[in-house]
Amino acid sequence: KNEVEQSPQNLTAQEGEFITINCSYSVGISALHWLQQHPGGGIVSLFMLSSGKKKHGRLIATINIQEKHSSLHITASHPRDSAVYICAVSGSARQLTFGSGTQLTVLP
Amino acid sequence: DAGVIQSPRHEVTEMGQEVTLRCKPISGHNSLFWYRQTMMRGLELLIYFNNNVPIDDSGMPEDRFSAKMPNASFSTLKIQPSEPRDSAVYFCASSLAGGPDEQFFGPGTRLTVL
């Protein structure tokens, strides 16, 4: 069993829809990271959180430490949100352990 | 700041050749990470340095892979000899030390070994 599990693997939505991507982990962590990888391949850090909720524009990330679960929400989705979203965790060691990613496609 | 810089961006080589990938971390960052991304295995850590010292190299696949960080502004990942199964995108990332920190990724080097 992978230490970090994401769902769904693939997600197609219509522009304007509310999107949720889920991440579950099985190890103790110091922080959970949400990353975005665009078709060009570059990886950008969206959020790093260890408790509660963070919001940046149309993106919201939440984490429940007791349930070892995090969600990434996108409100009013747009085709430019199309990308791979990757959940990763860091523990006492500082390197990241990654989920397999969620391929999001937002259709106009 | 220019962000994390990696070179080359693309490398095509033949099996058996030596390959050297380069990374310049963000100025002031003292942790550097090398990751590899493949379709089969996704993203995985190869090695990471803290203050130029290798801390965890358990992800380095085998002796063909080696990494160095001679100073705070430069790191190399070398594969010798290269094999077709080494074909992947190699990312370098850097962060400030002192606990869990946001990591800043370079653009990656796409390596193809024929």
GROMACS .gro file of C-alpha atoms in nm, chain B residues 1 22 24 33 39 53 63 78 80-81 87 96-97 99-100 103:
model
   16
  109ASP     CA    1   1.537   3.567  -0.789
  130ARG     CA    2   2.326   2.033  -1.301
  132LYS     CA    3   2.165   2.582  -0.899
  141PHE     CA    4   1.665   1.768  -0.332
  147MET     CA    5   0.533   0.721  -1.584
  161VAL     CA    6   2.607   1.742   0.309
  171ASP     CA    7   2.609   0.268  -0.794
  186LYS     CA    8   2.581   1.195  -1.256
  188GLN     CA    9   2.765   0.648  -1.544
  189PRO     CA   10   2.705   0.438  -1.743
  195SER     CA   11   1.505   0.779  -1.908
  204LEU     CA   12   1.521   2.674   0.358
  205ALA     CA   13   1.620   2.435   0.635
  207GLY     CA   14   1.160   2.217   0.963
  208PRO     CA   15   0.901   2.134   0.697
  211GLN     CA   16   1.010   2.332  -0.177
   0.00000   0.00000   0.00000
